[in-house]
């Protein structure tokens, strides 16, 4: 990724739309870099999203990001969460059950768990959770946000119906930088 674009993201600039990745000598560093970029996006998304007050146990309750997929990406999310100063501490958890997922405010479903993405999204659809998926059908399955890779760029799409169903409000600044804002309702179970 270019340092300039990432620096804007880290500083809190609304330029979330595109992060450029640089060519790598091997696939492993590129995958690790992609994981860090997506972690930065997800953590930054939380700064542009408002949850209903009832989504938190108290005014000081932590904000919980759940990871569905390999535990190796947790370190990237924790590193990004430490860089954010906000009114609530951010906790990052590996999620393995739907019950555990309902205790989260944001869920990232890794492409490594893409075969189960539809099941996870169906199980979470009635909850105030910012769901982020990666498959081509993530929006159709009910994700609020879907990552899109275009060459070496990572972008995102937003589903307004999924956002509204979850009771979330995403700022117009973030929506402006989305590749696409879907207004058509997703497929029903």
Coordinates of N, CA and C in Angstrom, one line a residue:
X1 N 0.9 -1.2 0.0 CA 0.0 0.0 0.0 C 0.9 1.2 0.0
X2 N 0.4 2.3 -0.5 CA 1.3 3.5 -0.5 C 1.2 4.1 0.9
X3 N 2.3 4.6 1.3 CA 2.4 5.1 2.7 C 1.5 6.3 2.8
X4 N 1.4 7.2 1.8 CA 0.6 8.3 1.9 C -0.9 8.0 2.1
X5 N -1.4 7.1 1.4 CA -2.8 6.7 1.6 C -3.1 6.1 3.0
X6 N -2.2 5.3 3.4 CA -2.3 4.6 4.7 C -2.2 5.7 5.8
X7 N -1.3 6.7 5.6 CA -1.2 7.7 6.6 C -2.5 8.5 6.7
X8 N -3.1 8.8 5.6 CA -4.4 9.5 5.7 C -5.4 8.7 6.5
X9 N -5.5 7.4 6.2 CA -6.4 6.5 6.9 C -6.1 6.5 8.4
X10 N -4.8 6.4 8.8 CA -4.4 6.4 10.2 C -4.7 7.7 10.9
X11 N -4.6 8.8 10.2 CA -4.9 10.1 10.8 C -6.4 10.4 10.9
X12 N -7.2 9.5 10.4 CA -8.6 9.7 10.5 C -9.2 10.5 9.4
X13 N -8.5 10.7 8.3 CA -9.0 11.4 7.2 C -10.1 10.5 6.5
X14 N -11.2 11.0 6.0 CA -12.2 10.2 5.4 C -11.8 9.5 4.1
X15 N -10.6 9.6 3.7 CA -10.2 9.0 2.4 C -10.0 7.5 2.6
X16 N -11.1 6.8 2.9 CA -11.2 5.4 3.1 C -11.2 4.6 1.8
X17 N -11.6 5.2 0.7 CA -12.0 4.5 -0.5 C -11.0 3.6 -1.0
X18 N -9.8 3.9 -1.2 CA -8.8 3.1 -1.9 C -7.5 3.0 -1.1
X19 N -7.0 1.9 -0.9 CA -5.7 1.7 -0.4 C -4.9 0.9 -1.4
X20 N -3.8 1.5 -1.8 CA -3.0 0.9 -2.9 C -1.9 -0.1 -2.2
X21 N -1.8 -1.3 -2.7 CA -0.8 -2.2 -2.2 C 0.4 -2.2 -3.3
X22 N 1.6 -2.4 -2.8 CA 2.7 -2.4 -3.7 C 3.1 -3.9 -4.0
X23 N 3.7 -4.1 -5.1 CA 4.1 -5.5 -5.5 C 5.0 -6.1 -4.4
X24 N 4.8 -7.4 -4.2 CA 5.6 -8.1 -3.2 C 6.4 -9.2 -3.9
X25 N 7.5 -9.6 -3.3 CA 8.4 -10.6 -3.8 C 7.7 -12.0 -3.7
X26 N 6.9 -12.2 -2.7 CA 6.2 -13.5 -2.5 C 4.8 -13.2 -2.1
X27 N 4.0 -14.2 -2.2 CA 2.5 -14.1 -1.9 C 2.3 -13.9 -0.4
X28 N 3.1 -14.5 0.4 CA 2.9 -14.4 1.9 C 3.0 -13.0 2.4
X29 N 4.0 -12.2 2.0 CA 4.0 -10.8 2.5 C 2.8 -10.0 2.0
X30 N 2.4 -10.3 0.7 CA 1.2 -9.6 0.2 C 0.0 -9.9 0.9
X31 N -0.2 -11.2 1.3 CA -1.4 -11.6 2.1 C -1.3 -10.9 3.5
X32 N -0.2 -10.9 4.1 CA -0.1 -10.2 5.4 C -0.4 -8.7 5.3
X33 N 0.1 -8.1 4.2 CA -0.2 -6.7 4.0 C -1.7 -6.5 3.8
X34 N -2.3 -7.3 3.0 CA -3.7 -7.2 2.8 C -4.5 -7.3 4.1
X35 N -4.1 -8.2 4.9 CA -4.8 -8.4 6.2 C -4.7 -7.1 7.1
X36 N -3.5 -6.5 7.1 CA -3.3 -5.3 7.8 C -4.2 -4.1 7.3
X37 N -4.3 -4.1 6.0 CA -5.1 -3.0 5.3 C -6.5 -3.2 5.7
X38 N -7.0 -4.4 5.6 CA -8.4 -4.7 5.9 C -8.7 -4.5 7.4
X39 N -7.8 -4.8 8.2 CA -7.9 -4.5 9.7 C -8.1 -3.0 9.9
X40 N -7.2 -2.2 9.2 CA -7.3 -0.8 9.3 C -8.6 -0.2 8.8
X41 N -9.1 -0.8 7.7 CA -10.4 -0.4 7.2 C -11.5 -0.7 8.3
X42 N -11.6 -1.9 8.8 CA -12.7 -2.3 9.7 C -12.6 -1.4 10.9
X43 N -11.5 -1.2 11.5 CA -11.4 -0.4 12.7 C -11.8 1.1 12.4
X44 N -11.4 1.6 11.2 CA -11.8 2.9 10.8 C -13.3 3.0 10.5
X45 N -13.9 1.9 10.0 CA -15.3 1.9 9.7 C -16.1 2.2 11.0
X46 N -15.6 1.7 12.1 CA -16.3 1.9 13.4 C -16.3 3.3 13.9
X47 N -15.4 4.1 13.4 CA -15.3 5.5 13.7 C -16.3 6.4 12.9
X48 N -16.9 5.8 11.9 CA -17.8 6.5 11.0 C -19.2 5.9 11.1
X49 N -19.4 5.0 12.1 CA -20.7 4.3 12.3 C -21.3 4.6 13.7
X50 N -22.6 4.8 13.8 CA -23.3 5.0 15.0 C -24.2 3.8 15.3
X51 N -24.1 3.3 16.5 CA -24.9 2.2 17.0 C -26.0 2.7 17.8
X52 N -27.1 1.9 17.9 CA -28.2 2.3 18.9 C -27.6 2.2 20.3
X53 N -28.0 3.0 21.2 CA -27.5 3.0 22.6 C -27.7 1.6 23.2
X54 N -28.8 0.9 22.9 CA -29.0 -0.4 23.5 C -28.0 -1.4 23.1
X55 N -27.2 -1.1 22.1 CA -26.1 -2.1 21.7 C -25.0 -2.2 22.7
X56 N -25.0 -1.3 23.6 CA -23.9 -1.3 24.6 C -24.5 -1.5 26.0
X57 N -23.8 -2.3 26.9 CA -24.3 -2.5 28.2 C -24.2 -1.3 29.1
X58 N -23.3 -0.4 28.8 CA -23.1 0.8 29.6 C -22.4 1.9 28.8
X59 N -22.3 3.1 29.3 CA -21.6 4.1 28.6 C -20.1 3.9 28.5
X60 N -19.6 3.0 29.3 CA -18.1 2.7 29.3 C -17.8 1.3 28.8
X61 N -18.8 0.6 28.4 CA -18.6 -0.8 27.9 C -17.7 -0.7 26.7
X62 N -16.8 -1.7 26.5 CA -15.9 -1.7 25.4 C -16.7 -2.0 24.1
X63 N -16.0 -1.5 23.0 CA -16.5 -1.8 21.7 C -15.8 -3.1 21.3
X64 N -16.6 -4.0 20.8 CA -16.0 -5.4 20.5 C -16.1 -5.7 19.0
X65 N -14.9 -6.0 18.4 CA -14.8 -6.4 17.0 C -14.5 -7.9 17.0
X66 N -15.4 -8.6 16.3 CA -15.2 -10.1 16.2 C -14.6 -10.5 14.9
X67 N -13.7 -11.5 15.0 CA -13.1 -12.0 13.8 C -13.5 -13.4 13.5
X68 N -14.1 -13.6 12.4 CA -14.5 -15.0 12.0 C -13.5 -15.4 10.9
X69 N -12.6 -16.3 11.2 CA -11.6 -16.7 10.3 C -10.3 -17.0 11.0
X70 N -9.2 -17.0 10.4 CA -7.9 -17.4 11.0 C -7.6 -16.4 12.2
X71 N -7.1 -17.0 13.2 CA -6.7 -16.2 14.4 C -5.4 -15.3 14.1
X72 N -4.7 -15.6 13.0 CA -3.5 -14.9 12.7 C -3.9 -13.4 12.4
X73 N -5.1 -13.1 12.0 CA -5.4 -11.7 11.7 C -5.7 -10.9 12.9
X74 N -5.9 -11.5 14.1 CA -6.3 -10.8 15.3 C -5.2 -9.8 15.6
X75 N -3.9 -10.1 15.5 CA -2.8 -9.2 15.8 C -3.0 -7.9 15.0
X76 N -3.3 -8.0 13.7 CA -3.5 -6.8 12.9 C -4.6 -5.9 13.4
X77 N -5.7 -6.6 13.8 CA -6.9 -5.8 14.3 C -6.5 -5.2 15.6
X78 N -5.8 -5.9 16.5 CA -5.4 -5.3 17.8 C -4.5 -4.1 17.6
X79 N -3.6 -4.2 16.7 CA -2.6 -3.1 16.4 C -3.4 -1.9 16.0
X80 N -4.3 -2.1 15.1 CA -5.1 -1.0 14.6 C -6.0 -0.4 15.7
X81 N -6.6 -1.2 16.5 CA -7.5 -0.8 17.6 C -6.7 0.1 18.6
X82 N -5.4 -0.3 18.8 CA -4.6 0.5 19.8 C -4.3 1.9 19.3
X83 N -4.4 2.1 18.0 CA -4.1 3.4 17.3 C -5.2 4.3 17.4
X84 N -6.4 3.8 17.8 CA -7.6 4.7 17.8 C -7.9 5.2 19.2
X85 N -8.0 6.5 19.3 CA -8.4 7.0 20.6 C -9.9 7.4 20.5
X86 N -10.7 6.7 21.3 CA -12.1 7.0 21.2 C -12.7 6.9 22.6
X87 N -14.0 7.1 22.7 CA -14.7 7.1 24.0 C -14.8 5.7 24.7
X88 N -14.6 4.7 23.9 CA -14.7 3.3 24.4 C -13.4 2.5 24.1
X89 N -12.9 1.7 25.0 CA -11.8 0.8 24.6 C -12.3 -0.2 23.5
X90 N -11.4 -0.6 22.7 CA -11.8 -1.6 21.6 C -11.2 -2.9 22.0
X91 N -12.0 -4.0 22.0 CA -11.6 -5.3 22.2 C -11.7 -6.1 20.9
X92 N -10.8 -7.0 20.6 CA -10.8 -7.8 19.4 C -10.9 -9.3 19.9
X93 N -11.8 -10.0 19.3 CA -12.0 -11.4 19.7 C -12.2 -12.3 18.5
X94 N -11.7 -13.5 18.7 CA -11.9 -14.6 17.7 C -13.3 -15.1 18.0
X95 N -14.2 -15.2 17.0 CA -15.5 -15.7 17.2 C -15.7 -17.0 16.5
X96 N -16.3 -18.0 17.2 CA -16.5 -19.3 16.7 C -17.9 -19.8 16.7
X97 N -18.8 -19.0 17.4 CA -20.2 -19.4 17.5 C -21.1 -18.2 17.2
X98 N -22.3 -18.4 16.7 CA -23.2 -17.3 16.5 C -23.5 -16.5 17.9
X99 N -23.6 -17.3 19.0 CA -23.8 -16.6 20.3 C -22.7 -15.6 20.6
X100 N -21.4 -16.1 20.3 CA -20.3 -15.2 20.6 C -20.3 -14.0 19.7
X101 N -20.8 -14.2 18.4 CA -20.9 -13.1 17.5 C -21.9 -12.0 17.9
X102 N -23.0 -12.4 18.5 CA -24.0 -11.5 18.9 C -23.5 -10.5 20.0
X103 N -22.4 -10.8 20.7 CA -21.8 -10.0 21.7 C -20.8 -9.0 21.1
X104 N -20.8 -8.9 19.8 CA -19.8 -8.0 19.1 C -20.6 -6.8 18.5
X105 N -19.9 -5.8 18.2 CA -20.5 -4.6 17.6 C -20.1 -4.6 16.1
X106 N -19.0 -5.2 15.7 CA -18.6 -5.3 14.4 C -18.0 -6.7 14.2
X107 N -18.3 -7.3 13.0 CA -17.8 -8.7 12.7 C -17.2 -8.6 11.3
X108 N -16.0 -9.1 11.3 CA -15.2 -9.3 10.0 C -15.2 -10.8 9.7
X109 N -15.8 -11.1 8.5 CA -15.8 -12.5 8.1 C -14.7 -12.7 7.0
X110 N -13.6 -13.3 7.4 CA -12.5 -13.5 6.5 C -12.9 -14.3 5.3
X111 N -12.2 -14.1 4.2 CA -12.5 -14.9 3.0 C -12.0 -16.4 3.2
X112 N -11.2 -16.6 4.3 CA -10.8 -18.0 4.6 C -12.0 -18.7 5.2
X113 N -13.1 -18.0 5.6 CA -14.3 -18.7 6.1 C -15.5 -18.4 5.2
X114 N -15.2 -18.2 3.9 CA -16.2 -17.7 3.0 C -17.3 -18.8 2.7
X115 N -17.0 -20.0 2.9 CA -18.0 -21.1 2.7 C -19.2 -20.9 3.7
X116 N -18.8 -20.4 4.9 CA -19.8 -20.3 5.9 C -20.4 -18.8 6.0
X117 N -19.9 -17.9 5.1 CA -20.3 -16.5 5.2 C -21.8 -16.4 5.2
X118 N -22.5 -17.0 4.3 CA -24.0 -16.9 4.2 C -24.6 -17.3 5.6
X119 N -24.2 -18.4 6.2 CA -24.8 -18.8 7.4 C -24.5 -17.8 8.5
X120 N -23.3 -17.3 8.6 CA -23.0 -16.3 9.6 C -23.9 -15.1 9.5
X121 N -24.0 -14.6 8.2 CA -24.8 -13.3 8.0 C -26.2 -13.5 8.3
X122 N -26.8 -14.7 7.9 CA -28.2 -15.0 8.3 C -28.4 -15.0 9.8
X123 N -27.5 -15.6 10.5 CA -27.6 -15.7 12.0 C -27.5 -14.3 12.6
X124 N -26.8 -13.4 12.0 CA -26.6 -12.1 12.6 C -27.5 -11.0 12.1
X125 N -28.3 -11.3 11.2 CA -29.1 -10.2 10.4 C -30.0 -9.4 11.3
X126 N -30.5 -9.9 12.4 CA -31.4 -9.1 13.2 C -30.7 -8.3 14.4
X127 N -29.4 -8.3 14.3 CA -28.6 -7.7 15.4 C -28.0 -6.4 15.0
X128 N -27.7 -5.4 15.9 CA -27.1 -4.2 15.6 C -25.5 -4.4 15.5
X129 N -25.2 -5.1 14.4 CA -23.8 -5.4 14.2 C -23.3 -5.0 12.8
X130 N -22.2 -4.3 12.7 CA -21.6 -3.9 11.5 C -20.9 -5.1 10.9
X131 N -21.5 -5.8 9.9 CA -21.0 -7.0 9.3 C -20.2 -6.7 8.1
X132 N -19.0 -7.2 8.0 CA -18.1 -7.0 6.9 C -17.7 -8.3 6.3
X133 N -18.0 -8.5 5.0 CA -17.7 -9.7 4.3 C -16.8 -9.5 3.1
X134 N -16.4 -10.6 2.5 CA -15.4 -10.4 1.3 C -15.9 -11.1 0.1
X135 N -16.9 -12.0 0.1 CA -17.2 -12.8 -1.1 C -18.0 -11.9 -2.0
X136 N -18.1 -12.3 -3.3 CA -18.9 -11.6 -4.3 C -20.4 -11.4 -3.8
X137 N -20.9 -12.4 -3.0 CA -22.3 -12.3 -2.7 C -22.5 -11.8 -1.2
X138 N -21.5 -11.3 -0.6 CA -21.7 -10.8 0.8 C -22.8 -9.9 1.0
X139 N -23.0 -8.9 0.1 CA -24.1 -7.9 0.2 C -25.4 -8.7 0.0
X140 N -25.5 -9.5 -0.9 CA -26.7 -10.3 -1.2 C -27.0 -11.2 0.1
X141 N -26.0 -11.7 0.7 CA -26.3 -12.5 1.9 C -26.6 -11.7 3.2
X142 N -26.4 -10.4 3.1 CA -26.8 -9.5 4.2 C -25.8 -8.7 4.9
X143 N -24.5 -8.7 4.4 CA -23.5 -7.9 5.0 C -23.7 -6.5 4.8
X144 N -23.3 -5.7 5.8 CA -23.5 -4.2 5.7 C -22.4 -3.7 4.7
X145 N -21.2 -4.3 4.8 CA -20.0 -3.8 4.0 C -19.4 -5.0 3.4
X146 N -18.9 -4.8 2.1 CA -18.2 -5.9 1.4 C -16.9 -5.3 0.9
X147 N -15.8 -6.0 1.1 CA -14.5 -5.5 0.5 C -14.5 -6.0 -0.9
X148 N -13.9 -5.1 -1.8 CA -13.8 -5.4 -3.2 C -12.3 -5.1 -3.5
X149 N -11.7 -6.1 -4.1 CA -10.3 -5.9 -4.6 C -10.2 -5.7 -6.1
X150 N -9.6 -4.6 -6.4 CA -9.5 -4.2 -7.8 C -8.0 -4.1 -8.1
X151 N -7.4 -5.1 -8.7 CA -6.0 -5.1 -9.0 C -5.3 -5.1 -7.6
X152 N -4.6 -4.0 -7.4 CA -3.9 -3.9 -6.1 C -4.6 -2.9 -5.1
X153 N -5.8 -2.6 -5.4 CA -6.6 -1.6 -4.6 C -7.6 -2.4 -3.8
X154 N -7.8 -2.0 -2.6 CA -8.9 -2.5 -1.8 C -9.9 -1.4 -1.6
X155 N -11.2 -1.7 -2.0 CA -12.3 -0.7 -1.8 C -13.4 -1.4 -1.1
X156 N -14.5 -0.7 -0.9 CA -15.6 -1.3 -0.2 C -16.9 -0.8 -0.8
X157 N -17.9 -1.7 -0.5 CA -19.3 -1.4 -0.9 C -20.1 -1.4 0.4
X158 N -21.2 -0.6 0.4 CA -22.1 -0.6 1.5 C -23.5 -0.9 1.1
X159 N -24.2 -1.7 1.9 CA -25.6 -2.0 1.7 C -26.5 -1.2 2.7
X160 N -27.2 -0.2 2.1 CA -28.0 0.7 2.9 C -29.2 -0.1 3.6
X161 N -29.8 -1.1 2.9 CA -30.9 -1.9 3.6 C -30.3 -2.7 4.7
X162 N -29.1 -3.3 4.6 CA -28.6 -4.1 5.7 C -28.2 -3.2 6.9
X163 N -27.7 -2.0 6.5 CA -27.3 -1.0 7.6 C -28.6 -0.6 8.3
X164 N -29.6 -0.3 7.6 CA -30.9 0.2 8.3 C -31.5 -1.0 9.1
X165 N -31.5 -2.2 8.6 CA -32.0 -3.3 9.3 C -31.3 -3.6 10.6
X166 N -30.0 -3.3 10.6 CA -29.2 -3.5 11.8 C -29.3 -2.3 12.8
X167 N -30.0 -1.2 12.3 CA -30.2 -0.1 13.2 C -28.9 0.8 13.3
X168 N -28.1 0.7 12.3 CA -26.8 1.5 12.3 C -27.0 2.7 11.4
X169 N -26.1 3.7 11.7 CA -26.1 4.9 10.9 C -24.6 5.1 10.5
X170 N -24.4 5.1 9.2 CA -23.0 5.3 8.6 C -22.9 6.7 8.1
X171 N -21.9 7.4 8.5 CA -21.8 8.8 8.1 C -21.7 9.0 6.6
X172 N -22.2 10.2 6.2 CA -22.2 10.5 4.8 C -20.8 10.6 4.3
X173 N -19.8 11.0 5.1 CA -18.4 11.0 4.7 C -17.9 9.6 4.2
X174 N -18.3 8.6 5.0 CA -17.9 7.2 4.7 C -18.6 6.8 3.4
X175 N -19.9 7.0 3.4 CA -20.7 6.6 2.2 C -20.2 7.2 0.9
X176 N -19.7 8.4 1.0 CA -19.2 9.1 -0.2 C -18.0 8.4 -0.8
X177 N -17.2 7.7 0.1 CA -16.0 7.0 -0.4 C -16.2 5.6 -0.8
X178 N -17.4 5.1 -0.6 CA -17.7 3.7 -0.9 C -17.7 3.6 -2.5
X179 N -17.2 2.5 -3.0 CA -17.3 2.2 -4.4 C -18.7 2.2 -4.9
X180 N -19.6 1.5 -4.1 CA -21.0 1.4 -4.4 C -21.8 1.5 -3.1
X181 N -22.9 2.2 -3.1 CA -23.9 2.1 -2.0 C -25.1 1.4 -2.6
X182 N -25.3 0.2 -2.1 CA -26.5 -0.5 -2.6 C -27.7 -0.1 -1.9
X183 N -28.8 0.2 -2.7 CA -30.0 0.6 -2.1 C -31.1 -0.4 -2.2
X184 N -30.9 -1.4 -3.0 CA -31.9 -2.5 -3.2 C -31.7 -3.5 -2.0
X185 N -32.9 -4.0 -1.5 CA -32.8 -5.0 -0.4 C -32.1 -6.2 -0.8
X186 N -31.3 -6.8 0.1 CA -30.6 -8.1 -0.2 C -31.6 -9.2 -0.2
X187 N -31.1 -10.4 -0.7 CA -32.0 -11.6 -0.7 C -32.5 -11.9 0.7
X188 N -33.7 -12.4 0.8 CA -34.2 -12.8 2.1 C -34.0 -14.3 2.2
X189 N -33.8 -14.8 3.5 CA -33.6 -16.2 3.8 C -34.8 -17.0 3.4

